[in-house]
Amino acid sequence: MTDLGQIKEELATANRILAHHHVVDSFGHISVRHPENPNHFLMSRARAPACIVDEDIMEFTLDGQIVGKEVGKPYSERFIHGAILEARPDVNSVVHNHSPNVVPFTVTGRKMRPIMHMCAPIGIDIPNWDIATKFGHNTNLLVTNIDMGRDLAKTLGSRTVSLMRGHGSVVCGRSIREAVFTGIYMEINAEMLIKALQLGEVQYMHEEEVAANTRGRAGFTWERGWENWCREVNRPYRPKTWEMGPGFSRTDPIG
Ligand SMILES: [Zn+2]
């Protein structure tokens, strides 16, 4: 299988894993930067993530134009992905979701912050992008053009995650596996945080604890989750060692 073939297979697998973990349902999507052309990205045609196969993957320019074969209708919110990949050369994969435990944090003053070490990658400072601030209340809340995508990317800044008011969130990663990992653990954090808030005052992770977890997190960590998640959705698991590049440590604090 070619590199491009493998990354399409991995992207289809990522869609199924995110659906299995309720990060996406019939809606929501994940993209990856094209392995040979950093100005293009790959994403499925508009289809429910749990149904996606390798042949559904299409290619786009960063401003959302279709490149090559149009195997089906594209997602109307593909501009989210292109705009973030355009603004962030350090990001290679973007998840957009409406995950149910995250949305309450987009419409209340309650701050999303990590409360458990596995959830540290979401970061301490999570903004909440409100489409109405720039585009008024005449939108349907969907990010359907590149201007909207760029405005969202501006709010995201150099962070890993941004909430989207009344809509959902975006999650970035240096790889598909990292973006999937963070997306899954953001939904888990949100669910646990809602429960903890019902019990009483919450002690959030300290900023330095979050930094220590993120610093030491290794490619090995994504692999451990990824192998298990591939098994859960009955998709082939291909070990990756290339993620042990700069920024990745071989020490794994998770144990
Ligand atoms: Zn959406």
PDB file of C-alpha atoms and ligand atoms in Angstrom:
ATOM      1  CA  MET A   1       0.000   0.000   0.000  1.00  0.00           C
ATOM      2  CA  THR A   2       1.297   3.525  -0.854  1.00  0.00           C
ATOM      3  CA  ASP A   3       1.769   6.229   1.817  1.00  0.00           C
ATOM      4  CA  LEU A   4      -1.309   7.966   0.430  1.00  0.00           C
ATOM      5  CA  GLY A   5      -3.266   4.716   0.542  1.00  0.00           C
ATOM      6  CA  GLN A   6      -2.225   4.148   4.148  1.00  0.00           C
ATOM      7  CA  ILE A   7      -3.208   7.628   5.249  1.00  0.00           C
ATOM      8  CA  LYS A   8      -6.627   7.281   3.584  1.00  0.00           C
ATOM      9  CA  GLU A   9      -7.090   3.977   5.385  1.00  0.00           C
ATOM     10  CA  GLU A  10      -6.053   5.615   8.680  1.00  0.00           C
ATOM     11  CA  LEU A  11      -8.450   8.523   8.135  1.00  0.00           C
ATOM     12  CA  ALA A  12     -11.360   6.156   7.476  1.00  0.00           C
ATOM     13  CA  THR A  13     -10.397   4.249  10.645  1.00  0.00           C
ATOM     14  CA  ALA A  14     -10.215   7.517  12.632  1.00  0.00           C
ATOM     15  CA  ASN A  15     -13.774   8.399  11.571  1.00  0.00           C
ATOM     16  CA  ARG A  16     -15.028   5.039  12.809  1.00  0.00           C
ATOM     17  CA  ILE A  17     -13.151   5.297  16.112  1.00  0.00           C
ATOM     18  CA  LEU A  18     -14.524   8.796  16.804  1.00  0.00           C
ATOM     19  CA  ALA A  19     -18.053   7.542  16.088  1.00  0.00           C
ATOM     20  CA  HIS A  20     -17.559   4.506  18.332  1.00  0.00           C
ATOM     21  CA  HIS A  21     -16.545   6.841  21.197  1.00  0.00           C
ATOM     22  CA  HIS A  22     -19.447   9.262  20.611  1.00  0.00           C
ATOM     23  CA  VAL A  23     -17.163  12.150  19.711  1.00  0.00           C
ATOM     24  CA  VAL A  24     -19.053  12.320  16.412  1.00  0.00           C
ATOM     25  CA  ASP A  25     -22.443  10.801  15.600  1.00  0.00           C
ATOM     26  CA  SER A  26     -23.929  10.912  12.092  1.00  0.00           C
ATOM     27  CA  PHE A  27     -22.237  14.310  11.854  1.00  0.00           C
ATOM     28  CA  GLY A  28     -18.766  15.649  12.568  1.00  0.00           C
ATOM     29  CA  HIS A  29     -15.519  14.907  10.722  1.00  0.00           C
ATOM     30  CA  ILE A  30     -11.745  14.571  10.774  1.00  0.00           C
ATOM     31  CA  SER A  31      -9.178  15.721   8.215  1.00  0.00           C
ATOM     32  CA  VAL A  32      -5.472  15.201   7.602  1.00  0.00           C
ATOM     33  CA  ARG A  33      -2.934  17.298   5.734  1.00  0.00           C
ATOM     34  CA  HIS A  34      -1.927  15.714   2.417  1.00  0.00           C
ATOM     35  CA  PRO A  35       1.333  13.778   3.023  1.00  0.00           C
ATOM     36  CA  GLU A  36       2.900  15.060  -0.231  1.00  0.00           C
ATOM     37  CA  ASN A  37       1.367  18.541  -0.553  1.00  0.00           C
ATOM     38  CA  PRO A  38       1.077  20.643   2.639  1.00  0.00           C
ATOM     39  CA  ASN A  39      -1.344  23.012   0.860  1.00  0.00           C
ATOM     40  CA  HIS A  40      -3.948  20.295   0.395  1.00  0.00           C
ATOM     41  CA  PHE A  41      -5.871  18.140   2.838  1.00  0.00           C
ATOM     42  CA  LEU A  42      -7.826  14.900   2.795  1.00  0.00           C
ATOM     43  CA  MET A  43     -11.301  14.347   4.149  1.00  0.00           C
ATOM     44  CA  SER A  44     -14.242  12.032   3.485  1.00  0.00           C
ATOM     45  CA  ARG A  45     -17.175  12.934   1.283  1.00  0.00           C
ATOM     46  CA  ALA A  46     -20.182  14.004   3.378  1.00  0.00           C
ATOM     47  CA  ARG A  47     -21.121  10.752   5.058  1.00  0.00           C
ATOM     48  CA  ALA A  48     -21.782   9.485   8.597  1.00  0.00           C
ATOM     49  CA  PRO A  49     -18.354   8.748  10.117  1.00  0.00           C
ATOM     50  CA  ALA A  50     -19.209   5.156  11.107  1.00  0.00           C
ATOM     51  CA  CYS A  51     -19.953   4.326   7.443  1.00  0.00           C
ATOM     52  CA  ILE A  52     -16.791   5.805   5.885  1.00  0.00           C
ATOM     53  CA  VAL A  53     -14.502   3.641   3.750  1.00  0.00           C
ATOM     54  CA  ASP A  54     -11.120   4.459   2.165  1.00  0.00           C
ATOM     55  CA  GLU A  55     -12.783   5.191  -1.201  1.00  0.00           C
ATOM     56  CA  ASP A  56     -14.790   8.065   0.343  1.00  0.00           C
ATOM     57  CA  ILE A  57     -11.678  10.167   0.962  1.00  0.00           C
ATOM     58  CA  MET A  58     -11.415  13.299  -1.205  1.00  0.00           C
ATOM     59  CA  GLU A  59      -8.691  15.932  -1.640  1.00  0.00           C
ATOM     60  CA  PHE A  60      -9.144  19.690  -1.090  1.00  0.00           C
ATOM     61  CA  THR A  61      -7.141  22.889  -1.258  1.00  0.00           C
ATOM     62  CA  LEU A  62      -6.871  24.759   2.052  1.00  0.00           C
ATOM     63  CA  ASP A  63      -9.635  27.142   0.934  1.00  0.00           C
ATOM     64  CA  GLY A  64     -11.960  24.195   0.445  1.00  0.00           C
ATOM     65  CA  GLN A  65     -11.909  23.641  -3.338  1.00  0.00           C
ATOM     66  CA  ILE A  66     -12.197  20.040  -4.506  1.00  0.00           C
ATOM     67  CA  VAL A  67      -9.048  18.606  -6.143  1.00  0.00           C
ATOM     68  CA  GLY A  68      -9.391  15.631  -8.486  1.00  0.00           C
ATOM     69  CA  LYS A  69     -12.200  13.144  -8.304  1.00  0.00           C
ATOM     70  CA  GLU A  70     -15.434  14.241  -6.640  1.00  0.00           C
ATOM     71  CA  VAL A  71     -16.612  10.945  -5.205  1.00  0.00           C
ATOM     72  CA  GLY A  72     -19.590  12.612  -3.551  1.00  0.00           C
ATOM     73  CA  LYS A  73     -20.928  15.784  -1.991  1.00  0.00           C
ATOM     74  CA  PRO A  74     -18.270  17.395   0.250  1.00  0.00           C
ATOM     75  CA  TYR A  75     -18.944  18.397   3.857  1.00  0.00           C
ATOM     76  CA  SER A  76     -20.282  21.971   3.976  1.00  0.00           C
ATOM     77  CA  GLU A  77     -18.023  22.646   6.996  1.00  0.00           C
ATOM     78  CA  ARG A  78     -14.761  21.601   5.295  1.00  0.00           C
ATOM     79  CA  PHE A  79     -13.646  25.254   5.664  1.00  0.00           C
ATOM     80  CA  ILE A  80     -13.005  24.637   9.379  1.00  0.00           C
ATOM     81  CA  HIS A  81     -10.265  22.187   8.480  1.00  0.00           C
ATOM     82  CA  GLY A  82      -8.654  24.136   5.648  1.00  0.00           C
ATOM     83  CA  ALA A  83      -8.523  27.383   7.636  1.00  0.00           C
ATOM     84  CA  ILE A  84      -6.897  25.747  10.675  1.00  0.00           C
ATOM     85  CA  LEU A  85      -4.365  23.826   8.550  1.00  0.00           C
ATOM     86  CA  GLU A  86      -3.599  27.100   6.738  1.00  0.00           C
ATOM     87  CA  ALA A  87      -3.008  29.013   9.988  1.00  0.00           C
ATOM     88  CA  ARG A  88      -1.147  26.244  11.816  1.00  0.00           C
ATOM     89  CA  PRO A  89       1.787  24.568  10.040  1.00  0.00           C
ATOM     90  CA  ASP A  90       2.356  22.544  13.246  1.00  0.00           C
ATOM     91  CA  VAL A  91      -1.082  20.921  12.902  1.00  0.00           C
ATOM     92  CA  ASN A  92      -1.641  17.995  10.552  1.00  0.00           C
ATOM     93  CA  SER A  93      -5.057  16.755  11.614  1.00  0.00           C
ATOM     94  CA  VAL A  94      -8.281  18.451  12.753  1.00  0.00           C
ATOM     95  CA  VAL A  95     -11.400  16.952  14.347  1.00  0.00           C
ATOM     96  CA  HIS A  96     -14.677  18.854  14.296  1.00  0.00           C
ATOM     97  CA  ASN A  97     -17.452  17.484  16.459  1.00  0.00           C
ATOM     98  CA  HIS A  98     -20.706  18.210  18.250  1.00  0.00           C
ATOM     99  CA  SER A  99     -19.909  15.819  21.104  1.00  0.00           C
ATOM    100  CA  PRO A 100     -22.820  15.921  23.545  1.00  0.00           C
ATOM    101  CA  ASN A 101     -20.976  16.456  26.819  1.00  0.00           C
ATOM    102  CA  VAL A 102     -18.861  19.270  25.358  1.00  0.00           C
ATOM    103  CA  VAL A 103     -21.703  21.408  23.966  1.00  0.00           C
ATOM    104  CA  PRO A 104     -23.054  22.458  27.426  1.00  0.00           C
ATOM    105  CA  PHE A 105     -19.718  24.186  28.053  1.00  0.00           C
ATOM    106  CA  THR A 106     -20.211  26.261  24.874  1.00  0.00           C
ATOM    107  CA  VAL A 107     -23.467  27.838  26.072  1.00  0.00           C
ATOM    108  CA  THR A 108     -22.774  28.445  29.758  1.00  0.00           C
ATOM    109  CA  GLY A 109     -20.161  30.422  31.595  1.00  0.00           C
ATOM    110  CA  ARG A 110     -18.770  27.151  32.950  1.00  0.00           C
ATOM    111  CA  LYS A 111     -15.153  26.749  31.874  1.00  0.00           C
ATOM    112  CA  MET A 112     -13.876  23.538  30.328  1.00  0.00           C
ATOM    113  CA  ARG A 113     -10.605  22.558  31.998  1.00  0.00           C
ATOM    114  CA  PRO A 114      -8.886  19.198  32.440  1.00  0.00           C
ATOM    115  CA  ILE A 115      -9.667  17.360  35.686  1.00  0.00           C
ATOM    116  CA  MET A 116      -7.792  14.087  34.982  1.00  0.00           C
ATOM    117  CA  HIS A 117      -4.270  13.467  33.691  1.00  0.00           C
ATOM    118  CA  MET A 118      -5.332  11.669  30.485  1.00  0.00           C
ATOM    119  CA  CYS A 119      -7.269  14.780  29.498  1.00  0.00           C
ATOM    120  CA  ALA A 120      -4.326  17.178  29.898  1.00  0.00           C
ATOM    121  CA  PRO A 121      -3.774  17.598  26.115  1.00  0.00           C
ATOM    122  CA  ILE A 122      -6.925  19.759  25.824  1.00  0.00           C
ATOM    123  CA  GLY A 123      -4.977  22.473  27.687  1.00  0.00           C
ATOM    124  CA  ILE A 124      -5.838  24.957  30.411  1.00  0.00           C
ATOM    125  CA  ASP A 125      -6.902  27.866  28.223  1.00  0.00           C
ATOM    126  CA  ILE A 126      -9.829  26.829  25.990  1.00  0.00           C
ATOM    127  CA  PRO A 127     -11.558  29.645  24.082  1.00  0.00           C
ATOM    128  CA  ASN A 128     -15.198  29.621  23.022  1.00  0.00           C
ATOM    129  CA  TRP A 129     -15.650  30.954  19.480  1.00  0.00           C
ATOM    130  CA  ASP A 130     -18.987  32.655  18.889  1.00  0.00           C
ATOM    131  CA  ILE A 131     -19.885  32.888  15.200  1.00  0.00           C
ATOM    132  CA  ALA A 132     -22.269  35.773  15.955  1.00  0.00           C
ATOM    133  CA  THR A 133     -19.472  38.059  17.129  1.00  0.00           C
ATOM    134  CA  LYS A 134     -18.355  38.624  13.541  1.00  0.00           C
ATOM    135  CA  PHE A 135     -21.174  37.201  11.421  1.00  0.00           C
ATOM    136  CA  GLY A 136     -24.259  38.204  13.417  1.00  0.00           C
ATOM    137  CA  HIS A 137     -27.316  36.114  14.206  1.00  0.00           C
ATOM    138  CA  ASN A 138     -28.356  35.441  10.608  1.00  0.00           C
ATOM    139  CA  THR A 139     -26.186  32.311  10.321  1.00  0.00           C
ATOM    140  CA  ASN A 140     -27.308  28.729  10.996  1.00  0.00           C
ATOM    141  CA  LEU A 141     -24.186  28.424  13.228  1.00  0.00           C
ATOM    142  CA  LEU A 142     -22.392  26.314  10.579  1.00  0.00           C
ATOM    143  CA  VAL A 143     -18.962  27.263   9.241  1.00  0.00           C
ATOM    144  CA  THR A 144     -19.814  27.283   5.550  1.00  0.00           C
ATOM    145  CA  ASN A 145     -17.166  29.549   4.021  1.00  0.00           C
ATOM    146  CA  ILE A 146     -13.462  30.247   4.378  1.00  0.00           C
ATOM    147  CA  ASP A 147     -13.963  33.630   6.106  1.00  0.00           C
ATOM    148  CA  MET A 148     -15.830  31.894   8.910  1.00  0.00           C
ATOM    149  CA  GLY A 149     -13.170  29.184   9.076  1.00  0.00           C
ATOM    150  CA  ARG A 150     -10.403  31.773   9.326  1.00  0.00           C
ATOM    151  CA  ASP A 151     -12.232  33.633  12.083  1.00  0.00           C
ATOM    152  CA  LEU A 152     -12.501  30.387  14.048  1.00  0.00           C
ATOM    153  CA  ALA A 153      -8.786  29.647  13.409  1.00  0.00           C
ATOM    154  CA  LYS A 154      -7.956  33.115  14.770  1.00  0.00           C
ATOM    155  CA  THR A 155      -9.804  32.403  18.018  1.00  0.00           C
ATOM    156  CA  LEU A 156      -8.114  28.995  18.277  1.00  0.00           C
ATOM    157  CA  GLY A 157      -4.709  30.689  17.956  1.00  0.00           C
ATOM    158  CA  SER A 158      -1.882  28.388  18.992  1.00  0.00           C
ATOM    159  CA  ARG A 159      -4.089  26.237  21.239  1.00  0.00           C
ATOM    160  CA  THR A 160      -5.129  22.596  20.769  1.00  0.00           C
ATOM    161  CA  VAL A 161      -8.867  23.036  21.278  1.00  0.00           C
ATOM    162  CA  SER A 162     -11.539  25.676  20.748  1.00  0.00           C
ATOM    163  CA  LEU A 163     -15.187  25.386  21.674  1.00  0.00           C
ATOM    164  CA  MET A 164     -17.820  26.728  19.249  1.00  0.00           C
ATOM    165  CA  ARG A 165     -20.836  28.377  20.861  1.00  0.00           C
ATOM    166  CA  GLY A 166     -24.063  26.408  20.401  1.00  0.00           C
ATOM    167  CA  HIS A 167     -22.314  24.022  18.032  1.00  0.00           C
ATOM    168  CA  GLY A 168     -19.381  21.912  19.272  1.00  0.00           C
ATOM    169  CA  SER A 169     -15.618  22.145  19.085  1.00  0.00           C
ATOM    170  CA  VAL A 170     -12.436  21.741  17.067  1.00  0.00           C
ATOM    171  CA  VAL A 171      -9.468  19.642  18.185  1.00  0.00           C
ATOM    172  CA  CYS A 172      -6.007  19.765  16.573  1.00  0.00           C
ATOM    173  CA  GLY A 173      -3.204  17.248  16.461  1.00  0.00           C
ATOM    174  CA  ARG A 174       0.227  16.797  14.946  1.00  0.00           C
ATOM    175  CA  SER A 175      -1.100  13.506  13.603  1.00  0.00           C
ATOM    176  CA  ILE A 176      -4.435  11.734  13.111  1.00  0.00           C
ATOM    177  CA  ARG A 177      -3.714   9.570  16.158  1.00  0.00           C
ATOM    178  CA  GLU A 178      -3.002  12.554  18.373  1.00  0.00           C
ATOM    179  CA  ALA A 179      -6.148  14.426  17.247  1.00  0.00           C
ATOM    180  CA  VAL A 180      -8.292  11.321  17.829  1.00  0.00           C
ATOM    181  CA  PHE A 181      -6.744  10.798  21.278  1.00  0.00           C
ATOM    182  CA  THR A 182      -7.421  14.393  22.337  1.00  0.00           C
ATOM    183  CA  GLY A 183     -10.947  14.350  20.874  1.00  0.00           C
ATOM    184  CA  ILE A 184     -11.847  11.206  22.807  1.00  0.00           C
ATOM    185  CA  TYR A 185     -10.376  12.472  26.061  1.00  0.00           C
ATOM    186  CA  MET A 186     -12.035  15.864  25.724  1.00  0.00           C
ATOM    187  CA  GLU A 187     -15.443  14.170  25.575  1.00  0.00           C
ATOM    188  CA  ILE A 188     -14.484  11.977  28.576  1.00  0.00           C
ATOM    189  CA  ASN A 189     -13.284  15.049  30.500  1.00  0.00           C
ATOM    190  CA  ALA A 190     -16.528  16.888  29.761  1.00  0.00           C
ATOM    191  CA  GLU A 191     -18.649  13.967  30.972  1.00  0.00           C
ATOM    192  CA  MET A 192     -16.605  13.565  34.164  1.00  0.00           C
ATOM    193  CA  LEU A 193     -16.586  17.309  34.802  1.00  0.00           C
ATOM    194  CA  ILE A 194     -20.381  17.548  34.541  1.00  0.00           C
ATOM    195  CA  LYS A 195     -20.631  14.737  37.142  1.00  0.00           C
ATOM    196  CA  ALA A 196     -17.988  16.308  39.407  1.00  0.00           C
ATOM    197  CA  LEU A 197     -19.781  19.669  39.328  1.00  0.00           C
ATOM    198  CA  GLN A 198     -22.895  17.932  40.653  1.00  0.00           C
ATOM    199  CA  LEU A 199     -20.943  16.547  43.615  1.00  0.00           C
ATOM    200  CA  GLY A 200     -19.382  19.788  44.728  1.00  0.00           C
ATOM    201  CA  GLU A 201     -16.508  22.143  44.197  1.00  0.00           C
ATOM    202  CA  VAL A 202     -14.115  20.861  41.549  1.00  0.00           C
ATOM    203  CA  GLN A 203     -10.350  20.767  41.877  1.00  0.00           C
ATOM    204  CA  TYR A 204      -9.035  21.206  38.337  1.00  0.00           C
ATOM    205  CA  MET A 205      -5.569  20.101  37.226  1.00  0.00           C
ATOM    206  CA  HIS A 206      -2.948  22.712  37.984  1.00  0.00           C
ATOM    207  CA  GLU A 207      -1.378  24.479  35.013  1.00  0.00           C
ATOM    208  CA  GLU A 208       2.022  22.922  35.770  1.00  0.00           C
ATOM    209  CA  GLU A 209       0.498  19.446  36.031  1.00  0.00           C
ATOM    210  CA  VAL A 210      -1.069  19.892  32.618  1.00  0.00           C
ATOM    211  CA  ALA A 211       2.251  21.072  31.191  1.00  0.00           C
ATOM    212  CA  ALA A 212       4.106  18.122  32.769  1.00  0.00           C
ATOM    213  CA  ASN A 213       1.653  15.637  31.259  1.00  0.00           C
ATOM    214  CA  THR A 214       1.745  17.195  27.811  1.00  0.00           C
ATOM    215  CA  ARG A 215       5.541  17.498  27.820  1.00  0.00           C
ATOM    216  CA  GLY A 216       6.140  13.871  28.613  1.00  0.00           C
ATOM    217  CA  ARG A 217       3.486  12.352  26.416  1.00  0.00           C
ATOM    218  CA  ALA A 218       4.974   9.941  23.934  1.00  0.00           C
ATOM    219  CA  GLY A 219       4.030   8.548  20.529  1.00  0.00           C
ATOM    220  CA  PHE A 220       3.813   5.283  22.481  1.00  0.00           C
ATOM    221  CA  THR A 221       0.737   6.666  24.240  1.00  0.00           C
ATOM    222  CA  TRP A 222      -1.166   7.288  21.031  1.00  0.00           C
ATOM    223  CA  GLU A 223      -0.153   3.813  19.830  1.00  0.00           C
ATOM    224  CA  ARG A 224      -1.520   2.128  22.931  1.00  0.00           C
ATOM    225  CA  GLY A 225      -4.908   3.794  22.488  1.00  0.00           C
ATOM    226  CA  TRP A 226      -4.894   3.489  18.702  1.00  0.00           C
ATOM    227  CA  GLU A 227      -4.222  -0.273  18.692  1.00  0.00           C
ATOM    228  CA  ASN A 228      -7.108  -0.904  21.065  1.00  0.00           C
ATOM    229  CA  TRP A 229      -9.461   1.454  19.221  1.00  0.00           C
ATOM    230  CA  CYS A 230      -8.679  -0.230  15.862  1.00  0.00           C
ATOM    231  CA  ARG A 231      -9.643  -3.540  17.481  1.00  0.00           C
ATOM    232  CA  GLU A 232     -12.906  -2.058  18.775  1.00  0.00           C
ATOM    233  CA  VAL A 233     -13.992  -0.957  15.286  1.00  0.00           C
ATOM    234  CA  ASN A 234     -12.546  -4.017  13.520  1.00  0.00           C
ATOM    235  CA  ARG A 235     -10.073  -2.065  11.393  1.00  0.00           C
ATOM    236  CA  PRO A 236      -6.435  -2.973  10.600  1.00  0.00           C
ATOM    237  CA  TYR A 237      -3.845  -1.718  13.090  1.00  0.00           C
ATOM    238  CA  ARG A 238      -0.582  -0.502  11.552  1.00  0.00           C
ATOM    239  CA  PRO A 239       2.073   0.419  14.133  1.00  0.00           C
ATOM    240  CA  LYS A 240       3.673   3.828  13.589  1.00  0.00           C
ATOM    241  CA  THR A 241       7.130   4.712  14.751  1.00  0.00           C
ATOM    242  CA  TRP A 242       7.443   7.910  12.721  1.00  0.00           C
ATOM    243  CA  GLU A 243       5.551   9.815  15.393  1.00  0.00           C
ATOM    244  CA  MET A 244       8.594   9.527  17.642  1.00  0.00           C
ATOM    245  CA  GLY A 245       9.957  12.673  16.013  1.00  0.00           C
ATOM    246  CA  PRO A 246      10.757  16.078  17.479  1.00  0.00           C
ATOM    247  CA  GLY A 247       8.399  17.006  20.275  1.00  0.00           C
ATOM    248  CA  PHE A 248       7.710  13.408  21.210  1.00  0.00           C
ATOM    249  CA  SER A 249       9.347  11.770  24.188  1.00  0.00           C
ATOM    250  CA  ARG A 250      10.021   8.099  24.749  1.00  0.00           C
ATOM    251  CA  THR A 251       9.058   8.378  28.394  1.00  0.00           C
ATOM    252  CA  ASP A 252       5.405   7.798  29.035  1.00  0.00           C
ATOM    253  CA  PRO A 253       3.985   9.163  32.281  1.00  0.00           C
ATOM    254  CA  ILE A 254       0.672   7.362  31.856  1.00  0.00           C
ATOM    255  CA  GLY A 255       2.008   3.935  32.852  1.00  0.00           C
TER     256      GLY A 255
HETATM  257 ZN    ZN B   1     -20.477  21.261  12.894  1.00  0.00          ZN
END
